[in-house]
JSON list of C-alpha atoms in Angstrom, two decimals:
[
{"chain": "A", "resi": 783, "resn": "MET", "atom": "CA", "xyz": [104.34, 89.67, 107.67]},
{"chain": "A", "resi": 784, "resn": "ALA", "atom": "CA", "xyz": [100.97, 88.88, 107.93]},
{"chain": "A", "resi": 785, "resn": "SER", "atom": "CA", "xyz": [98.87, 91.74, 106.12]},
{"chain": "A", "resi": 786, "resn": "PRO", "atom": "CA", "xyz": [96.57, 93.82, 108.40]},
{"chain": "A", "resi": 787, "resn": "PRO", "atom": "CA", "xyz": [93.53, 92.54, 106.43]},
{"chain": "A", "resi": 788, "resn": "ALA", "atom": "CA", "xyz": [93.93, 89.37, 107.36]},
{"chain": "A", "resi": 789, "resn": "LEU", "atom": "CA", "xyz": [94.10, 90.35, 111.07]},
{"chain": "A", "resi": 790, "resn": "LEU", "atom": "CA", "xyz": [90.81, 91.99, 111.16]},
{"chain": "A", "resi": 791, "resn": "ILE", "atom": "CA", "xyz": [88.69, 89.20, 109.55]},
{"chain": "A", "resi": 792, "resn": "THR", "atom": "CA", "xyz": [87.26, 88.24, 112.84]},
{"chain": "A", "resi": 793, "resn": "PRO", "atom": "CA", "xyz": [86.42, 90.90, 114.58]},
{"chain": "A", "resi": 794, "resn": "LEU", "atom": "CA", "xyz": [84.52, 92.23, 111.49]},
{"chain": "A", "resi": 795, "resn": "GLY", "atom": "CA", "xyz": [81.50, 91.69, 110.39]},
{"chain": "A", "resi": 796, "resn": "ASN", "atom": "CA", "xyz": [77.28, 92.92, 108.90]},
{"chain": "A", "resi": 797, "resn": "GLY", "atom": "CA", "xyz": [76.73, 95.91, 110.91]},
{"chain": "A", "resi": 798, "resn": "HIS", "atom": "CA", "xyz": [79.89, 97.20, 112.16]},
{"chain": "A", "resi": 799, "resn": "ILE", "atom": "CA", "xyz": [81.99, 100.63, 111.96]},
{"chain": "A", "resi": 800, "resn": "ALA", "atom": "CA", "xyz": [85.28, 100.71, 110.74]},
{"chain": "A", "resi": 801, "resn": "ILE", "atom": "CA", "xyz": [87.49, 103.30, 109.70]},
{"chain": "A", "resi": 802, "resn": "ASP", "atom": "CA", "xyz": [89.77, 103.95, 106.97]},
{"chain": "A", "resi": 803, "resn": "ALA", "atom": "CA", "xyz": [92.29, 106.34, 108.44]},
{"chain": "A", "resi": 804, "resn": "THR", "atom": "CA", "xyz": [94.68, 106.74, 105.20]},
{"chain": "A", "resi": 805, "resn": "VAL", "atom": "CA", "xyz": [92.17, 105.90, 102.21]},
{"chain": "A", "resi": 806, "resn": "GLY", "atom": "CA", "xyz": [95.21, 105.94, 99.74]},
{"chain": "A", "resi": 807, "resn": "ASN", "atom": "CA", "xyz": [94.48, 103.33, 96.57]},
{"chain": "A", "resi": 808, "resn": "GLY", "atom": "CA", "xyz": [91.32, 102.42, 98.36]},
{"chain": "A", "resi": 809, "resn": "HIS", "atom": "CA", "xyz": [92.27, 98.58, 98.83]},
{"chain": "A", "resi": 810, "resn": "ASP", "atom": "CA", "xyz": [91.86, 98.82, 102.85]},
{"chain": "A", "resi": 811, "resn": "THR", "atom": "CA", "xyz": [88.45, 100.63, 101.99]},
{"chain": "A", "resi": 812, "resn": "VAL", "atom": "CA", "xyz": [86.72, 98.38, 100.28]},
{"chain": "A", "resi": 813, "resn": "PHE", "atom": "CA", "xyz": [88.19, 95.67, 101.92]},
{"chain": "A", "resi": 814, "resn": "LEU", "atom": "CA", "xyz": [86.57, 97.10, 105.20]},
{"chain": "A", "resi": 815, "resn": "ALA", "atom": "CA", "xyz": [83.46, 97.95, 103.13]},
{"chain": "A", "resi": 816, "resn": "GLN", "atom": "CA", "xyz": [83.40, 94.00, 102.15]},
{"chain": "A", "resi": 817, "resn": "ASN", "atom": "CA", "xyz": [83.63, 92.87, 105.75]},
{"chain": "A", "resi": 818, "resn": "VAL", "atom": "CA", "xyz": [80.67, 95.36, 107.50]},
{"chain": "A", "resi": 819, "resn": "ALA", "atom": "CA", "xyz": [78.36, 95.26, 104.49]},
{"chain": "A", "resi": 820, "resn": "PRO", "atom": "CA", "xyz": [75.47, 96.08, 104.19]},
{"chain": "A", "resi": 821, "resn": "ASN", "atom": "CA", "xyz": [74.09, 97.25, 107.40]},
{"chain": "A", "resi": 822, "resn": "GLY", "atom": "CA", "xyz": [77.97, 98.66, 108.70]},
{"chain": "A", "resi": 823, "resn": "HIS", "atom": "CA", "xyz": [79.72, 101.78, 106.98]},
{"chain": "A", "resi": 824, "resn": "VAL", "atom": "CA", "xyz": [83.24, 103.10, 106.33]},
{"chain": "A", "resi": 825, "resn": "TYR", "atom": "CA", "xyz": [84.51, 106.17, 107.20]},
{"chain": "A", "resi": 826, "resn": "GLY", "atom": "CA", "xyz": [87.77, 106.90, 104.61]},
{"chain": "A", "resi": 827, "resn": "PHE", "atom": "CA", "xyz": [89.98, 109.76, 105.30]},
{"chain": "A", "resi": 828, "resn": "ASP", "atom": "CA", "xyz": [92.73, 111.20, 102.97]},
{"chain": "A", "resi": 829, "resn": "ILE", "atom": "CA", "xyz": [94.01, 114.60, 102.13]},
{"chain": "A", "resi": 830, "resn": "GLN", "atom": "CA", "xyz": [94.79, 113.76, 98.16]},
{"chain": "A", "resi": 831, "resn": "GLN", "atom": "CA", "xyz": [91.57, 113.99, 96.26]},
{"chain": "A", "resi": 832, "resn": "ALA", "atom": "CA", "xyz": [93.26, 111.38, 93.34]},
{"chain": "A", "resi": 833, "resn": "ALA", "atom": "CA", "xyz": [92.84, 108.98, 96.58]},
{"chain": "A", "resi": 834, "resn": "LEU", "atom": "CA", "xyz": [89.76, 109.98, 97.43]},
{"chain": "A", "resi": 835, "resn": "ASP", "atom": "CA", "xyz": [88.44, 109.21, 93.25]},
{"chain": "A", "resi": 836, "resn": "THR", "atom": "CA", "xyz": [90.57, 106.16, 93.05]},
{"chain": "A", "resi": 837, "resn": "SER", "atom": "CA", "xyz": [88.98, 104.56, 96.43]},
{"chain": "A", "resi": 838, "resn": "LEU", "atom": "CA", "xyz": [85.34, 105.90, 95.33]},
{"chain": "A", "resi": 839, "resn": "GLU", "atom": "CA", "xyz": [85.20, 104.27, 92.19]},
{"chain": "A", "resi": 840, "resn": "LYS", "atom": "CA", "xyz": [86.46, 100.65, 93.89]},
{"chain": "A", "resi": 841, "resn": "CYS", "atom": "CA", "xyz": [83.61, 100.84, 96.32]},
{"chain": "A", "resi": 842, "resn": "ARG", "atom": "CA", "xyz": [80.79, 102.00, 93.22]},
{"chain": "A", "resi": 843, "resn": "GLN", "atom": "CA", "xyz": [82.75, 98.50, 90.88]},
{"chain": "A", "resi": 844, "resn": "GLN", "atom": "CA", "xyz": [82.08, 96.77, 94.01]},
{"chain": "A", "resi": 845, "resn": "GLN", "atom": "CA", "xyz": [78.98, 98.27, 94.20]},
{"chain": "A", "resi": 846, "resn": "LEU", "atom": "CA", "xyz": [80.24, 99.23, 98.15]},
{"chain": "A", "resi": 847, "resn": "SER", "atom": "CA", "xyz": [79.09, 102.96, 97.95]},
{"chain": "A", "resi": 848, "resn": "ALA", "atom": "CA", "xyz": [76.20, 102.95, 100.32]},
{"chain": "A", "resi": 849, "resn": "CYS", "atom": "CA", "xyz": [78.60, 101.51, 103.28]},
{"chain": "A", "resi": 850, "resn": "VAL", "atom": "CA", "xyz": [80.91, 104.30, 102.44]},
{"chain": "A", "resi": 851, "resn": "SER", "atom": "CA", "xyz": [81.33, 107.73, 103.64]},
{"chain": "A", "resi": 852, "resn": "ILE", "atom": "CA", "xyz": [85.21, 109.72, 102.60]},
{"chain": "A", "resi": 853, "resn": "PHE", "atom": "CA", "xyz": [86.30, 112.87, 103.47]},
{"chain": "A", "resi": 854, "resn": "GLN", "atom": "CA", "xyz": [89.33, 114.91, 102.19]},
{"chain": "A", "resi": 855, "resn": "SER", "atom": "CA", "xyz": [90.93, 115.84, 105.30]},
{"chain": "A", "resi": 856, "resn": "SER", "atom": "CA", "xyz": [93.46, 114.84, 107.14]},
{"chain": "A", "resi": 857, "resn": "HIS", "atom": "CA", "xyz": [93.02, 111.57, 109.91]},
{"chain": "A", "resi": 858, "resn": "ALA", "atom": "CA", "xyz": [94.08, 113.71, 112.69]},
{"chain": "A", "resi": 859, "resn": "ASP", "atom": "CA", "xyz": [90.62, 115.24, 112.21]},
{"chain": "A", "resi": 860, "resn": "MET", "atom": "CA", "xyz": [88.76, 111.95, 112.17]},
{"chain": "A", "resi": 861, "resn": "ALA", "atom": "CA", "xyz": [86.70, 113.00, 115.19]},
{"chain": "A", "resi": 862, "resn": "GLU", "atom": "CA", "xyz": [85.14, 115.65, 113.81]},
{"chain": "A", "resi": 863, "resn": "LYS", "atom": "CA", "xyz": [83.53, 113.69, 110.66]},
{"chain": "A", "resi": 864, "resn": "ILE", "atom": "CA", "xyz": [82.52, 110.39, 112.81]},
{"chain": "A", "resi": 865, "resn": "PRO", "atom": "CA", "xyz": [79.14, 110.73, 114.11]},
{"chain": "A", "resi": 866, "resn": "ARG", "atom": "CA", "xyz": [78.80, 111.53, 117.75]},
{"chain": "A", "resi": 867, "resn": "PRO", "atom": "CA", "xyz": [77.16, 108.68, 118.55]},
{"chain": "A", "resi": 868, "resn": "LEU", "atom": "CA", "xyz": [79.68, 106.22, 117.30]},
{"chain": "A", "resi": 869, "resn": "HIS", "atom": "CA", "xyz": [82.65, 107.35, 119.45]},
{"chain": "A", "resi": 870, "resn": "GLY", "atom": "CA", "xyz": [83.47, 104.73, 121.27]},
{"chain": "A", "resi": 871, "resn": "LYS", "atom": "CA", "xyz": [81.90, 101.72, 119.36]},
{"chain": "A", "resi": 872, "resn": "ILE", "atom": "CA", "xyz": [84.42, 101.50, 115.82]},
{"chain": "A", "resi": 873, "resn": "ASN", "atom": "CA", "xyz": [85.49, 98.29, 115.93]},
{"chain": "A", "resi": 874, "resn": "ALA", "atom": "CA", "xyz": [88.81, 98.59, 113.60]},
{"chain": "A", "resi": 875, "resn": "ILE", "atom": "CA", "xyz": [90.68, 101.25, 112.30]},
{"chain": "A", "resi": 876, "resn": "MET", "atom": "CA", "xyz": [93.55, 100.96, 109.59]},
{"chain": "A", "resi": 877, "resn": "PHE", "atom": "CA", "xyz": [96.49, 103.32, 108.97]},
{"chain": "A", "resi": 878, "resn": "ASN", "atom": "CA", "xyz": [98.70, 102.53, 106.34]},
{"chain": "A", "resi": 879, "resn": "LEU", "atom": "CA", "xyz": [101.23, 105.55, 106.62]},
{"chain": "A", "resi": 880, "resn": "GLY", "atom": "CA", "xyz": [103.68, 107.29, 104.21]},
{"chain": "A", "resi": 881, "resn": "TYR", "atom": "CA", "xyz": [102.86, 108.32, 100.39]},
{"chain": "A", "resi": 882, "resn": "LEU", "atom": "CA", "xyz": [100.39, 107.40, 98.00]},
{"chain": "A", "resi": 883, "resn": "PRO", "atom": "CA", "xyz": [101.76, 104.39, 95.90]},
{"chain": "A", "resi": 884, "resn": "GLY", "atom": "CA", "xyz": [101.86, 105.68, 92.08]},
{"chain": "A", "resi": 885, "resn": "GLY", "atom": "CA", "xyz": [101.50, 109.16, 93.71]},
{"chain": "A", "resi": 886, "resn": "ASP", "atom": "CA", "xyz": [103.95, 112.04, 94.41]},
{"chain": "A", "resi": 887, "resn": "LYS", "atom": "CA", "xyz": [106.93, 110.78, 97.19]},
{"chain": "A", "resi": 888, "resn": "GLN", "atom": "CA", "xyz": [107.11, 113.75, 98.28]},
{"chain": "A", "resi": 889, "resn": "ILE", "atom": "CA", "xyz": [103.03, 113.82, 99.98]},
{"chain": "A", "resi": 890, "resn": "ILE", "atom": "CA", "xyz": [103.45, 112.02, 103.27]},
{"chain": "A", "resi": 891, "resn": "THR", "atom": "CA", "xyz": [101.44, 111.00, 106.23]},
{"chain": "A", "resi": 892, "resn": "GLN", "atom": "CA", "xyz": [103.10, 113.29, 108.47]},
{"chain": "A", "resi": 893, "resn": "THR", "atom": "CA", "xyz": [104.57, 112.45, 112.36]},
{"chain": "A", "resi": 894, "resn": "ALA", "atom": "CA", "xyz": [102.41, 115.02, 114.18]},
{"chain": "A", "resi": 895, "resn": "SER", "atom": "CA", "xyz": [99.29, 114.44, 112.44]},
{"chain": "A", "resi": 896, "resn": "THR", "atom": "CA", "xyz": [99.87, 110.76, 113.11]},
{"chain": "A", "resi": 897, "resn": "VAL", "atom": "CA", "xyz": [100.65, 110.76, 116.22]},
{"chain": "A", "resi": 898, "resn": "ALA", "atom": "CA", "xyz": [97.24, 112.85, 116.89]},
{"chain": "A", "resi": 899, "resn": "ALA", "atom": "CA", "xyz": [95.22, 110.45, 115.13]},
{"chain": "A", "resi": 900, "resn": "LEU", "atom": "CA", "xyz": [96.56, 107.68, 117.01]},
{"chain": "A", "resi": 901, "resn": "SER", "atom": "CA", "xyz": [94.79, 109.43, 120.08]},
{"chain": "A", "resi": 902, "resn": "VAL", "atom": "CA", "xyz": [91.62, 110.37, 118.72]},
{"chain": "A", "resi": 903, "resn": "ALA", "atom": "CA", "xyz": [91.89, 106.82, 117.25]},
{"chain": "A", "resi": 904, "resn": "SER", "atom": "CA", "xyz": [92.16, 105.68, 120.30]},
{"chain": "A", "resi": 905, "resn": "GLN", "atom": "CA", "xyz": [88.92, 107.34, 121.82]},
{"chain": "A", "resi": 906, "resn": "LEU", "atom": "CA", "xyz": [86.58, 106.14, 118.77]},
{"chain": "A", "resi": 907, "resn": "LEU", "atom": "CA", "xyz": [88.25, 102.46, 119.39]},
{"chain": "A", "resi": 908, "resn": "SER", "atom": "CA", "xyz": [85.51, 99.98, 120.99]},
{"chain": "A", "resi": 909, "resn": "VAL", "atom": "CA", "xyz": [86.58, 97.54, 123.70]},
{"chain": "A", "resi": 910, "resn": "ASN", "atom": "CA", "xyz": [87.06, 94.64, 121.43]},
{"chain": "A", "resi": 911, "resn": "GLY", "atom": "CA", "xyz": [87.85, 96.65, 118.66]},
{"chain": "A", "resi": 912, "resn": "ILE", "atom": "CA", "xyz": [91.36, 96.60, 116.57]},
{"chain": "A", "resi": 913, "resn": "MET", "atom": "CA", "xyz": [93.43, 99.21, 115.09]},
{"chain": "A", "resi": 914, "resn": "THR", "atom": "CA", "xyz": [96.05, 98.17, 112.57]},
{"chain": "A", "resi": 915, "resn": "ILE", "atom": "CA", "xyz": [99.37, 100.83, 111.78]},
{"chain": "A", "resi": 916, "resn": "LEU", "atom": "CA", "xyz": [101.58, 99.12, 109.04]},
{"chain": "A", "resi": 917, "resn": "ALA", "atom": "CA", "xyz": [104.07, 102.01, 109.03]},
{"chain": "A", "resi": 918, "resn": "TYR", "atom": "CA", "xyz": [107.14, 101.79, 106.51]},
{"chain": "A", "resi": 919, "resn": "PRO", "atom": "CA", "xyz": [110.65, 103.63, 107.77]},
{"chain": "A", "resi": 920, "resn": "GLY", "atom": "CA", "xyz": [112.87, 103.28, 104.36]},
{"chain": "A", "resi": 921, "resn": "HIS", "atom": "CA", "xyz": [111.17, 106.65, 102.71]},
{"chain": "A", "resi": 922, "resn": "LEU", "atom": "CA", "xyz": [111.89, 109.71, 103.30]},
{"chain": "A", "resi": 923, "resn": "GLY", "atom": "CA", "xyz": [110.68, 110.38, 106.81]},
{"chain": "A", "resi": 924, "resn": "GLY", "atom": "CA", "xyz": [109.10, 107.18, 107.57]},
{"chain": "A", "resi": 925, "resn": "ASP", "atom": "CA", "xyz": [111.92, 105.94, 110.19]},
{"chain": "A", "resi": 926, "resn": "VAL", "atom": "CA", "xyz": [110.97, 109.29, 112.47]},
{"chain": "A", "resi": 927, "resn": "GLU", "atom": "CA", "xyz": [107.38, 108.42, 111.86]},
{"chain": "A", "resi": 928, "resn": "THR", "atom": "CA", "xyz": [107.76, 105.10, 112.34]},
{"chain": "A", "resi": 929, "resn": "GLU", "atom": "CA", "xyz": [109.68, 105.49, 115.75]},
{"chain": "A", "resi": 930, "resn": "ALA", "atom": "CA", "xyz": [107.34, 108.32, 117.13]},
{"chain": "A", "resi": 931, "resn": "VAL", "atom": "CA", "xyz": [104.19, 105.16, 116.53]},
{"chain": "A", "resi": 932, "resn": "LYS", "atom": "CA", "xyz": [106.33, 103.04, 118.33]},
{"chain": "A", "resi": 933, "resn": "GLN", "atom": "CA", "xyz": [106.85, 104.98, 121.21]},
{"chain": "A", "resi": 934, "resn": "TRP", "atom": "CA", "xyz": [103.11, 105.96, 121.14]},
{"chain": "A", "resi": 935, "resn": "THR", "atom": "CA", "xyz": [102.22, 102.71, 121.75]},
{"chain": "A", "resi": 936, "resn": "GLU", "atom": "CA", "xyz": [104.91, 102.21, 124.14]},
{"chain": "A", "resi": 937, "resn": "GLN", "atom": "CA", "xyz": [103.38, 104.18, 126.76]},
{"chain": "A", "resi": 938, "resn": "LEU", "atom": "CA", "xyz": [99.14, 102.98, 126.26]},
{"chain": "A", "resi": 939, "resn": "PRO", "atom": "CA", "xyz": [98.40, 101.76, 128.93]},
{"chain": "A", "resi": 940, "resn": "ALA", "atom": "CA", "xyz": [98.67, 97.24, 129.33]},
{"chain": "A", "resi": 941, "resn": "ASP", "atom": "CA", "xyz": [95.74, 97.45, 131.48]},
{"chain": "A", "resi": 942, "resn": "HIS", "atom": "CA", "xyz": [93.88, 98.93, 128.49]},
{"chain": "A", "resi": 943, "resn": "PHE", "atom": "CA", "xyz": [95.30, 98.52, 125.38]},
{"chain": "A", "resi": 944, "resn": "ALA", "atom": "CA", "xyz": [97.33, 95.23, 123.84]},
{"chain": "A", "resi": 945, "resn": "VAL", "atom": "CA", "xyz": [99.47, 95.99, 121.16]},
{"chain": "A", "resi": 946, "resn": "ARG", "atom": "CA", "xyz": [101.86, 93.62, 119.52]},
{"chain": "A", "resi": 947, "resn": "VAL", "atom": "CA", "xyz": [104.49, 95.15, 116.78]},
{"chain": "A", "resi": 948, "resn": "ILE", "atom": "CA", "xyz": [105.10, 92.55, 113.99]},
{"chain": "A", "resi": 949, "resn": "ASN", "atom": "CA", "xyz": [108.12, 93.04, 111.74]},
{"chain": "A", "resi": 950, "resn": "SER", "atom": "CA", "xyz": [108.93, 91.74, 107.93]},
{"chain": "A", "resi": 951, "resn": "ALA", "atom": "CA", "xyz": [110.47, 88.40, 108.09]},
{"chain": "A", "resi": 952, "resn": "GLU", "atom": "CA", "xyz": [113.08, 90.69, 106.07]},
{"chain": "A", "resi": 953, "resn": "ALA", "atom": "CA", "xyz": [114.83, 92.46, 109.23]},
{"chain": "A", "resi": 954, "resn": "SER", "atom": "CA", "xyz": [116.34, 95.44, 107.85]},
{"chain": "A", "resi": 955, "resn": "LEU", "atom": "CA", "xyz": [115.61, 99.24, 109.50]},
{"chain": "A", "resi": 956, "resn": "PRO", "atom": "CA", "xyz": [113.85, 100.08, 106.07]},
{"chain": "A", "resi": 957, "resn": "ALA", "atom": "CA", "xyz": [111.34, 97.03, 106.25]},
{"chain": "A", "resi": 958, "resn": "PRO", "atom": "CA", "xyz": [107.76, 97.54, 106.85]},
{"chain": "A", "resi": 959, "resn": "ARG", "atom": "CA", "xyz": [106.29, 97.67, 110.43]},
{"chain": "A", "resi": 960, "resn": "LEU", "atom": "CA", "xyz": [102.55, 96.48, 111.91]},
{"chain": "A", "resi": 961, "resn": "PHE", "atom": "CA", "xyz": [101.74, 97.81, 115.12]},
{"chain": "A", "resi": 962, "resn": "VAL", "atom": "CA", "xyz": [98.68, 95.77, 115.78]},
{"chain": "A", "resi": 963, "resn": "ILE", "atom": "CA", "xyz": [96.23, 97.30, 118.71]},
{"chain": "A", "resi": 964, "resn": "ASN", "atom": "CA", "xyz": [93.30, 95.40, 120.46]},
{"chain": "A", "resi": 965, "resn": "LYS", "atom": "CA", "xyz": [90.99, 97.82, 123.02]},
{"chain": "A", "resi": 966, "resn": "ILE", "atom": "CA", "xyz": [90.78, 95.63, 126.19]},
{"chain": "A", "resi": 967, "resn": "ASP", "atom": "CA", "xyz": [89.21, 98.50, 128.91]},
{"chain": "A", "resi": 968, "resn": "ASP", "atom": "CA", "xyz": [87.08, 101.60, 127.66]},
{"chain": "A", "resi": 969, "resn": "SER", "atom": "CA", "xyz": [87.40, 103.06, 131.86]},
{"chain": "A", "resi": 970, "resn": "LEU", "atom": "CA", "xyz": [90.18, 105.13, 131.34]},
{"chain": "A", "resi": 971, "resn": "PRO", "atom": "CA", "xyz": [89.67, 109.11, 130.45]},
{"chain": "A", "resi": 972, "resn": "ASN", "atom": "CA", "xyz": [90.42, 110.57, 127.16]},
{"chain": "A", "resi": 973, "resn": "LEU", "atom": "CA", "xyz": [94.12, 109.82, 126.08]},
{"chain": "A", "resi": 974, "resn": "THR", "atom": "CA", "xyz": [96.09, 113.00, 125.38]},
{"chain": "A", "resi": 975, "resn": "VAL", "atom": "CA", "xyz": [98.83, 111.47, 124.06]},
{"chain": "A", "resi": 976, "resn": "ALA", "atom": "CA", "xyz": [102.01, 113.57, 122.82]}
]
């Protein structure tokens, strides 16, 4: 299965704006920052302080701190944190669902906030922007969240969004699923997707 970062290389460049909706251990945050620096910016979201600390340290080590803003906040609240002039201008948004690797496996992304965040993200995304959602049905609650993401992507208007689902080479039920969404038209009203 292609990794989300590999899929994002083409649309990202210096001066672009990106969101890491689930900061975790900071790998995606650093990847995004490396690709938008020095004139772009990455906004990151996580509810766990340990995730924020790890990510900020990785950005500091790579001398990327100036182009990264991280919030201890739910990804569902990203529209409140992203400056309004950037709404509809985000080039890439990454979601890596589940739990913090090496952290408490009881603290997981929640289906309701994830679906709300996806709806918000679809509005923040620019035309020709890309959103990746890596879902893990193999952990407790992950199957429900993965199915909700699948259902959410299936109801996106095909004339506004192109959706691909990439399954792991391991075709088992608990194998990760990668959803890739490209925004192809911005003439639709705000999506309020349940």
